[in-house]
PDB file of C-alpha atoms in Angstrom:
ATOM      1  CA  UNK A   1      -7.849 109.495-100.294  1.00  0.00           C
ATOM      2  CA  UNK A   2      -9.051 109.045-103.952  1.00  0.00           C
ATOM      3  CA  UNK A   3      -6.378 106.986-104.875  1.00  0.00           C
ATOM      4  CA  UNK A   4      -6.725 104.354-101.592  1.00  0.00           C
ATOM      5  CA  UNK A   5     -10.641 104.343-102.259  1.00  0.00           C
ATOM      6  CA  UNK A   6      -9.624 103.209-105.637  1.00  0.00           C
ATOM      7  CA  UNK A   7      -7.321 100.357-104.677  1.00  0.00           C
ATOM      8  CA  UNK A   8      -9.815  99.363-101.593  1.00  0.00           C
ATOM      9  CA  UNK A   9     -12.491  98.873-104.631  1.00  0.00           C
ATOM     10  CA  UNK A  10     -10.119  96.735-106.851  1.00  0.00           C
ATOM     11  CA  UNK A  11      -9.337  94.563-103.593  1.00  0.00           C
ATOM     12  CA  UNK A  12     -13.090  94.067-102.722  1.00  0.00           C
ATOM     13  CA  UNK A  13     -14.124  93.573-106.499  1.00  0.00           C
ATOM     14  CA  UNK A  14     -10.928  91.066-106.440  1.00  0.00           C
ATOM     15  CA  UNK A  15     -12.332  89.279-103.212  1.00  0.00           C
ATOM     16  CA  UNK A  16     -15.274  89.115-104.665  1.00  0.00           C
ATOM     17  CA  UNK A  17     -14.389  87.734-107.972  1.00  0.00           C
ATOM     18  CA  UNK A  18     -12.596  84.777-106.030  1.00  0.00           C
ATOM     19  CA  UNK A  19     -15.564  84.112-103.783  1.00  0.00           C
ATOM     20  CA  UNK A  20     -17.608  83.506-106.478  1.00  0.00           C
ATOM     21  CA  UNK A  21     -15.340  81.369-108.135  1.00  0.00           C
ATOM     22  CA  UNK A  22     -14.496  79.279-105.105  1.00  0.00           C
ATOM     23  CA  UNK A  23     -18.580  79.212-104.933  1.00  0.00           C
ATOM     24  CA  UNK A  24     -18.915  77.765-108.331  1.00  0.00           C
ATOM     25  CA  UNK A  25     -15.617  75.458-107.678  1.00  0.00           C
ATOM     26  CA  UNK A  26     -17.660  73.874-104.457  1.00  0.00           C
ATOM     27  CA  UNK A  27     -21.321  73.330-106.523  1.00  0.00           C
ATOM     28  CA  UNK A  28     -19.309  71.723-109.197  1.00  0.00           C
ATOM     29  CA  UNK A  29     -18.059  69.308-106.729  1.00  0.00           C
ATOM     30  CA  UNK A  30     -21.013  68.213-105.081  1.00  0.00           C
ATOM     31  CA  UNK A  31     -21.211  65.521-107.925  1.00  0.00           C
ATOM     32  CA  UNK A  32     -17.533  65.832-109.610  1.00  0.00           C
ATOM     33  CA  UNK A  33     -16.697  62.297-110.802  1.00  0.00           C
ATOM     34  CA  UNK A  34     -19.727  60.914-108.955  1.00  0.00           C
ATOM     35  CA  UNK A  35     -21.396  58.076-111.219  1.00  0.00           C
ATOM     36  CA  UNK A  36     -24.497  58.917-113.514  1.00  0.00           C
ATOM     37  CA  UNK A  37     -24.442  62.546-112.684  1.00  0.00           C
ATOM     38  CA  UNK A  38     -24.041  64.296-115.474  1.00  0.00           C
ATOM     39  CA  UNK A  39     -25.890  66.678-118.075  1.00  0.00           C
ATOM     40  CA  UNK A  40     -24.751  64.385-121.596  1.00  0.00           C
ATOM     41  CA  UNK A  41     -22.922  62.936-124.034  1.00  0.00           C
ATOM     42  CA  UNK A  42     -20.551  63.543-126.509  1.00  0.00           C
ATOM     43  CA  UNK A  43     -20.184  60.770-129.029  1.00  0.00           C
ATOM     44  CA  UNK A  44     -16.521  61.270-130.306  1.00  0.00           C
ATOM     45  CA  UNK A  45     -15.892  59.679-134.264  1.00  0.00           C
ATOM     46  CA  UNK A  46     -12.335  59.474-134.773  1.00  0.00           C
ATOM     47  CA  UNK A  47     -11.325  59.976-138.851  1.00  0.00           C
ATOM     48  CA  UNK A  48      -9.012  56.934-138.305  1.00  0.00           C
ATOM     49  CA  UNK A  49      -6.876  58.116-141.330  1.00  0.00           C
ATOM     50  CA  UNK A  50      -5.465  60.777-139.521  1.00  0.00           C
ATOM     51  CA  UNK A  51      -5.144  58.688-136.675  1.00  0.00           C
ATOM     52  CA  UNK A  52      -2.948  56.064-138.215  1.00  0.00           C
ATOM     53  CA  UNK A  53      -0.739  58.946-140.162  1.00  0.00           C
ATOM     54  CA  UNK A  54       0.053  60.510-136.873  1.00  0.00           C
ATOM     55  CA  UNK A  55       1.239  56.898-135.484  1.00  0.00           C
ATOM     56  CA  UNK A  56       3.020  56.514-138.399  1.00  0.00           C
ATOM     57  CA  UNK A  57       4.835  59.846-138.035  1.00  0.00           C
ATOM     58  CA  UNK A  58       5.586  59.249-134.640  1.00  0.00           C
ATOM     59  CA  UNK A  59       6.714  55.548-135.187  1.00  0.00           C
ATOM     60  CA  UNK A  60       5.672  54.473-132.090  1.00  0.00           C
ATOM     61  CA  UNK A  61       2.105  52.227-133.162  1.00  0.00           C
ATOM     62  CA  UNK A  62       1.057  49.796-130.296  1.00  0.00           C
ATOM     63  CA  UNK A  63      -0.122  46.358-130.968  1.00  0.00           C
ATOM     64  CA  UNK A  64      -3.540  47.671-130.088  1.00  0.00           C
ATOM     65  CA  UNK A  65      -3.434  50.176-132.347  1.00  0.00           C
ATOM     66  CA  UNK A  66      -2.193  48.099-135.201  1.00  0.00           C
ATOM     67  CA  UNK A  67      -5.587  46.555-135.097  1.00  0.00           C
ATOM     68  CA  UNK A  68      -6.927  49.637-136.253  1.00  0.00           C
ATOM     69  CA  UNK A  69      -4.457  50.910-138.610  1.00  0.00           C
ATOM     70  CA  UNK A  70      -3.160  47.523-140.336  1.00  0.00           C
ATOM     71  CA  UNK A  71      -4.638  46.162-143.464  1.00  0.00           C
ATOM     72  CA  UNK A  72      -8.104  46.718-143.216  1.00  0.00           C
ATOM     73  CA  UNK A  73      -9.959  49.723-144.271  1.00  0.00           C
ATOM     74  CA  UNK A  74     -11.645  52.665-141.553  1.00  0.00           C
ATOM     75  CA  UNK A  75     -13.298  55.635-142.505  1.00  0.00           C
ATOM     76  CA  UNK A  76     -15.168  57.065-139.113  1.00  0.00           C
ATOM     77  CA  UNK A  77     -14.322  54.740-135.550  1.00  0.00           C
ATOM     78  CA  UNK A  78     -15.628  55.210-132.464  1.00  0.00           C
ATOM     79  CA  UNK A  79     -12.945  57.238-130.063  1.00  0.00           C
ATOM     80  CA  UNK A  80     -15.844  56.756-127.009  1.00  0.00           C
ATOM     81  CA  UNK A  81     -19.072  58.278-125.906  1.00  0.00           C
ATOM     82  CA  UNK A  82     -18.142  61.133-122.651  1.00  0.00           C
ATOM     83  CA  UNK A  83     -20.449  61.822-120.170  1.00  0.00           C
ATOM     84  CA  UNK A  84     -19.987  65.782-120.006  1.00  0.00           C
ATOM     85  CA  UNK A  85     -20.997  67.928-117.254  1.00  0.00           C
ATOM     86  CA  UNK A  86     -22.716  71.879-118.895  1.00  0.00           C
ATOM     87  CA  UNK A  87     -19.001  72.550-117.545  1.00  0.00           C
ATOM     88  CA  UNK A  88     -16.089  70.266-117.592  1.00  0.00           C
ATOM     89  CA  UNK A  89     -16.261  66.468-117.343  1.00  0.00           C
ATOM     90  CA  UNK A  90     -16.081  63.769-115.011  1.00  0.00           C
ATOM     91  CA  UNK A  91     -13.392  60.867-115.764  1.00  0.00           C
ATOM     92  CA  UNK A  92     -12.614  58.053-113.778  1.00  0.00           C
ATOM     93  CA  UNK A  93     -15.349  57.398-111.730  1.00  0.00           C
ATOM     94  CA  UNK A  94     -14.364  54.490-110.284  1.00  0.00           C
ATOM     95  CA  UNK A  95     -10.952  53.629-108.640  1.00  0.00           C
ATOM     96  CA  UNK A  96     -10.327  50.719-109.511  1.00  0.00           C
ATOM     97  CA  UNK A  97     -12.871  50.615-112.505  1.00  0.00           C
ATOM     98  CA  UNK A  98     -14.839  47.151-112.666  1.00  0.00           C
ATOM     99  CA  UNK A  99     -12.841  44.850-114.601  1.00  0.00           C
ATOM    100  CA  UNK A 100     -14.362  44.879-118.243  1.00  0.00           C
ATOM    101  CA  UNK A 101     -15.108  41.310-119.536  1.00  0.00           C
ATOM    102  CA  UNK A 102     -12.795  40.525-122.767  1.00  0.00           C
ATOM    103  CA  UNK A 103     -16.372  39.076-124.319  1.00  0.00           C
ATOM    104  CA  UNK A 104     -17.502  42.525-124.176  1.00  0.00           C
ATOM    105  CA  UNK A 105     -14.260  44.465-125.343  1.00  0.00           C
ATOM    106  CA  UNK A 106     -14.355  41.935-128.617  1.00  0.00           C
ATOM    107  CA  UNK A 107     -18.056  42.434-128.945  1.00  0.00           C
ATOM    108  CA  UNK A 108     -17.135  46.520-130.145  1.00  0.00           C
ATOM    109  CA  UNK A 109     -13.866  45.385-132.189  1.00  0.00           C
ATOM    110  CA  UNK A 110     -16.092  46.830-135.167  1.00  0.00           C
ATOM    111  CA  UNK A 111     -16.784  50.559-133.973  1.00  0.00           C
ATOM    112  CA  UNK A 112     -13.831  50.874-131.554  1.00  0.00           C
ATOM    113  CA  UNK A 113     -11.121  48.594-133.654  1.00  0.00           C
ATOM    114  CA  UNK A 114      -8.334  49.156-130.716  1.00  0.00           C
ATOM    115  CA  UNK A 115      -8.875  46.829-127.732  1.00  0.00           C
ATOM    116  CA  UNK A 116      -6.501  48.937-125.486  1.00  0.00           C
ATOM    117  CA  UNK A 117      -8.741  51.875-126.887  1.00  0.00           C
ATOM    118  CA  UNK A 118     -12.059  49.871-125.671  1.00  0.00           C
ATOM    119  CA  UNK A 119     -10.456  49.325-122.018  1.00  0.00           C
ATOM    120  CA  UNK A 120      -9.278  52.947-121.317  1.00  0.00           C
ATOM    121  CA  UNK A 121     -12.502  54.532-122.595  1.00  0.00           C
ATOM    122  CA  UNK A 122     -14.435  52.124-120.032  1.00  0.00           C
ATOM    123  CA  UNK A 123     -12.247  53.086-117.295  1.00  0.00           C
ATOM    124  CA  UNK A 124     -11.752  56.778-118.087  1.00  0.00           C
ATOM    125  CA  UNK A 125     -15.734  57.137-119.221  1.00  0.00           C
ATOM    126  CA  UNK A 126     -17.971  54.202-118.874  1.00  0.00           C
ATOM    127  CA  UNK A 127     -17.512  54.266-115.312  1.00  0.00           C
ATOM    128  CA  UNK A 128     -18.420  57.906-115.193  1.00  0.00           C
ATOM    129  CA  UNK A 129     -22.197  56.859-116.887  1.00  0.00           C
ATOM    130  CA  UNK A 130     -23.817  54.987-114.032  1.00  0.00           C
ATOM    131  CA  UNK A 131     -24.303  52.018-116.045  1.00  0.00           C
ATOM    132  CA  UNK A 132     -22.753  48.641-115.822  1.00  0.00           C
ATOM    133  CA  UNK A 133     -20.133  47.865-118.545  1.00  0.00           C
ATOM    134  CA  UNK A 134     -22.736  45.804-120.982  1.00  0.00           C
ATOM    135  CA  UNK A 135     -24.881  48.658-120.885  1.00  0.00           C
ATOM    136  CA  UNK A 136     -22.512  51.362-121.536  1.00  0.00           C
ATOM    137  CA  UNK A 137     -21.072  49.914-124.902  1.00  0.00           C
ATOM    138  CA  UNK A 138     -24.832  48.748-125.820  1.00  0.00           C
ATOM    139  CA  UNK A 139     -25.656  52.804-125.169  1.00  0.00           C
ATOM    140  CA  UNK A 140     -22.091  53.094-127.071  1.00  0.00           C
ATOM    141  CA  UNK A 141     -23.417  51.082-129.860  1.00  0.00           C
ATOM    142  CA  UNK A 142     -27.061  53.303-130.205  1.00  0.00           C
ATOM    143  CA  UNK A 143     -25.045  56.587-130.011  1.00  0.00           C
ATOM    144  CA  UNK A 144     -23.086  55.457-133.385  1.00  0.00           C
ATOM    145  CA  UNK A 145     -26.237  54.058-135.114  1.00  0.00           C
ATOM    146  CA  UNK A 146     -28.117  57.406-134.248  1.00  0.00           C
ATOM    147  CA  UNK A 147     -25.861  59.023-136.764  1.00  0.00           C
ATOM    148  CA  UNK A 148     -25.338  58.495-140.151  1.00  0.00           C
ATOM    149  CA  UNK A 149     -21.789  59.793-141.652  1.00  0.00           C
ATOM    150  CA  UNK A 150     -21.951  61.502-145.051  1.00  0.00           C
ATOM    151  CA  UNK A 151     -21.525  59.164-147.965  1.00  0.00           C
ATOM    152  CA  UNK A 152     -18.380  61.356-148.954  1.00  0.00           C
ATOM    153  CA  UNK A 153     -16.444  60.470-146.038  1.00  0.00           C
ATOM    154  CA  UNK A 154     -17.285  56.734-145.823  1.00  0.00           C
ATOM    155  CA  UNK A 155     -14.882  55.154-148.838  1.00  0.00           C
ATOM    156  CA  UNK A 156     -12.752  58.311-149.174  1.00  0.00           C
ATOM    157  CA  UNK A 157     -10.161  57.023-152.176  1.00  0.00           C
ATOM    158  CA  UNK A 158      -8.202  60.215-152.285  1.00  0.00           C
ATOM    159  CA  UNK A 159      -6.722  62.675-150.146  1.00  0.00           C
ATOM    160  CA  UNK A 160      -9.477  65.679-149.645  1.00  0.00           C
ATOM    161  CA  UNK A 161      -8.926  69.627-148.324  1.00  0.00           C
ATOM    162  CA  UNK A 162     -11.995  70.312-147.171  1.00  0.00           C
ATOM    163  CA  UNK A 163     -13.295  73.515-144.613  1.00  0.00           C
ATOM    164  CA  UNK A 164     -14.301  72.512-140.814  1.00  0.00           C
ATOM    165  CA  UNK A 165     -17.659  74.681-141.865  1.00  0.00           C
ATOM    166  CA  UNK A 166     -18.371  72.082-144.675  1.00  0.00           C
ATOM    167  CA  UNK A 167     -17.951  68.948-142.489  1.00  0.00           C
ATOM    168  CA  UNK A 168     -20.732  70.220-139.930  1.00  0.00           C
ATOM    169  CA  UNK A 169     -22.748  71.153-143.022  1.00  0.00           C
ATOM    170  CA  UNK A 170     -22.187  67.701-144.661  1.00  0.00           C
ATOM    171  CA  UNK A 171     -23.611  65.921-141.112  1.00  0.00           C
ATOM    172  CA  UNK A 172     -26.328  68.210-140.367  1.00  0.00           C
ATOM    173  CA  UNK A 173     -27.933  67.264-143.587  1.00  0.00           C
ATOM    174  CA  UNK A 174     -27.941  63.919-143.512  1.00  0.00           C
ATOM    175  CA  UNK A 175     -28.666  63.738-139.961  1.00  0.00           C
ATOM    176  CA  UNK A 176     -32.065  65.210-139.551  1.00  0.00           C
ATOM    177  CA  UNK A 177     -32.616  66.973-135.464  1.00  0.00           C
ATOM    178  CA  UNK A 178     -28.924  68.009-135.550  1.00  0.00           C
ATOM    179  CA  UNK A 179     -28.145  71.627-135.250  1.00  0.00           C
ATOM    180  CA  UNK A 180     -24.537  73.364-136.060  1.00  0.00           C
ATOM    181  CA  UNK A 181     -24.469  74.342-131.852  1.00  0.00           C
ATOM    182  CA  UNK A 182     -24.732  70.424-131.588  1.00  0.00           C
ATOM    183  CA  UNK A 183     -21.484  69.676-133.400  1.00  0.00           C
ATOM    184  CA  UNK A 184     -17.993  70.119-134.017  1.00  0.00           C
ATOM    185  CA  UNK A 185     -15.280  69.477-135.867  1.00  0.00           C
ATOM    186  CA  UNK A 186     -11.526  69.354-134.251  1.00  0.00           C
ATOM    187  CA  UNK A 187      -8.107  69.147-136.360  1.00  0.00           C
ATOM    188  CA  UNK A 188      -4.644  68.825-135.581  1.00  0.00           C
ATOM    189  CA  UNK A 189      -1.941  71.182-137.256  1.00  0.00           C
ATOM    190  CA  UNK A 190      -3.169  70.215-140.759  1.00  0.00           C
ATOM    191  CA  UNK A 191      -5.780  67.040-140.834  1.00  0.00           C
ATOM    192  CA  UNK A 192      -9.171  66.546-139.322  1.00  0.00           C
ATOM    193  CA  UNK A 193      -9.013  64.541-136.291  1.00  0.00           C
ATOM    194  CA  UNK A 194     -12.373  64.146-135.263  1.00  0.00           C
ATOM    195  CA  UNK A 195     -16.057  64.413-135.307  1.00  0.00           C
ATOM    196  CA  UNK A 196     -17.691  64.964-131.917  1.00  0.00           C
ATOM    197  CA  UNK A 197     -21.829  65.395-131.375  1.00  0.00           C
ATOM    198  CA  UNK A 198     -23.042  65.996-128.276  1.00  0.00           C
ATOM    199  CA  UNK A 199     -26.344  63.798-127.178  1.00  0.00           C
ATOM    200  CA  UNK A 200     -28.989  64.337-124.028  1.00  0.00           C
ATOM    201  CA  UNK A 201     -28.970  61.164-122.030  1.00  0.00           C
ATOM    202  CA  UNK A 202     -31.727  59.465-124.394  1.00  0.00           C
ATOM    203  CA  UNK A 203     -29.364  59.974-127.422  1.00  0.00           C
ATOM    204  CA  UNK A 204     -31.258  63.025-128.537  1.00  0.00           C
ATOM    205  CA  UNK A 205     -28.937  65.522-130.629  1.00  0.00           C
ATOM    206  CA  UNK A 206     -28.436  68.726-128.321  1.00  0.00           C
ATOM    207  CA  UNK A 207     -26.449  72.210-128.176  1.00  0.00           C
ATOM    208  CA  UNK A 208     -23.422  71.908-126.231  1.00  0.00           C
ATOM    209  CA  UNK A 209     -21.925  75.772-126.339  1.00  0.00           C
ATOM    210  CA  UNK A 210     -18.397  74.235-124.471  1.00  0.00           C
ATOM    211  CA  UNK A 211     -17.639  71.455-127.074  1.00  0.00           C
ATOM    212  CA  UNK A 212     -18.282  73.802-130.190  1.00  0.00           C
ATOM    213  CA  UNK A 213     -16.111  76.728-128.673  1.00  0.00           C
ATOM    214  CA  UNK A 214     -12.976  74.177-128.512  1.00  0.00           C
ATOM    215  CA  UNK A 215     -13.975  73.415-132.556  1.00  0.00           C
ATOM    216  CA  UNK A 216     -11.274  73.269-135.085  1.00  0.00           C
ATOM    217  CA  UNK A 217     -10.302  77.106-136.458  1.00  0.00           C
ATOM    218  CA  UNK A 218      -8.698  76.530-139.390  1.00  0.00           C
ATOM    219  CA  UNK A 219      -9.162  77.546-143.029  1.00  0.00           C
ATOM    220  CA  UNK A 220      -9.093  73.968-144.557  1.00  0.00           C
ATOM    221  CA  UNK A 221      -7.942  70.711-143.163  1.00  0.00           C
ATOM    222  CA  UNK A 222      -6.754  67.697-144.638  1.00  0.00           C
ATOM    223  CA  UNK A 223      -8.958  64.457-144.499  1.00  0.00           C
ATOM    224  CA  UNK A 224      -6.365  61.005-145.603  1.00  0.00           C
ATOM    225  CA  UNK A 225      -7.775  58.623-147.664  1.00  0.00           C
ATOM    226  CA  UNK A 226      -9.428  55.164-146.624  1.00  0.00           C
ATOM    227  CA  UNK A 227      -6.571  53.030-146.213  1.00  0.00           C
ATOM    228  CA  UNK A 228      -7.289  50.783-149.454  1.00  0.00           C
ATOM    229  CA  UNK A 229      -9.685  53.203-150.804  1.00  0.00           C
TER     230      UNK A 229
END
């Protein structure tokens, strides 16, 4: 009798482990992938050297991405601004998304140097903001001038090993209101990949506990140099 007691607990503890999961599944989808309802951003900054060594490993560049990785120089680009729920994300809001006006992809050529970049992010995540596509990449455009990016990392001429811990550091002081729960740093196998700060709706720096548990773990990572640095 014991032992069935014991295994009629573990099936009602089970049940009830599932029930509460299916509730939270069902509240979460009340507004999944509905337009403007979401908690914030994260503004993603891509370290475009590691970006174009990767392509070059791979050997498989697009056209769009030679843009970004041919002769001119790029320190810190734009990967996109993500509307973020406390929990998970919404992505493509719209099926089909509004067709984004070429005037308008050309007009962010300098933050997001990728057109096919500029087009995916406004179908994946623009849609998902409620606004209409000049309004996102105008709010696209604030996010990046809300931050300032550590002179260090702006005309890097030589390769650099640097820790995840000192990035944050380097971008919380020169960016006054941001905290180290508001930030985080992601790498690949060996290089830094990106910068990503998470933003209330008004552009505000704010904690986001998901985005800085999925932050980069390693000892050191490897930061390219500025192509012509």
């Amino acid at each position: 009798m014991r032992w069935v007691s014991r295994a009629a607990a573990a099936s009602v503890l089970s049940w009830l482990i599932l029930l509460a999961g299916w509730t939270a599944d069902a509240a979460a989808d009340q507004r999944q992938n509905a337009p403007g309802a979401f908690d914030f951003y994260v503004l993603s900054l891509s370290w475009s050297p590691s970006f174009c060594a990767a392509a070059e490993e791979r050997g498989n560049a697009s056209r769009s991405q030679q843009t970004q990785c041919g002769g001119r120089s790029f320190s810190f680009v734009v990967h996109g601004l993500w509307p973020q729920y406390e929990h998970g994300f919404p992505d493509y809001c719209q099926r089909p998304a509004p067709r984004l006006d070429r005037r308008i992809m050309a007009s962010m050529l300098d933050l997001m140097p990728a057109p096919g970049l500029i087009y995916s992010q406004w179908d994946k995540h623009g849609t998902c903001s409620g606004l209409s596509a000049q309004a996102y990449f105008e709010t696209v455009r604030k996010a990046r001038a809300a931050v300032k990016i550590p002179a260090e990392f702006v005309d890097l001429a030589a390769p650099k090993s640097v820790t995840a811990d000192a990035i944050e550091e380097a971008f919380v002081k020169d960016n006054p209101g941001l905290s180290r729960s508001a930030i985080a740093v992601m790498c690949d196998r060996t290089r830094l990949s990106e910068v990503r700060i998470c933003m209330n709706k008004d552009l505000q720096f704010r904690a986001c506990e998901e985005i800085d548990r999925r932050a980069c773990r390693r000892d050191q990572v490897v930061m390219p140099p500025v192509r012509g640095g």
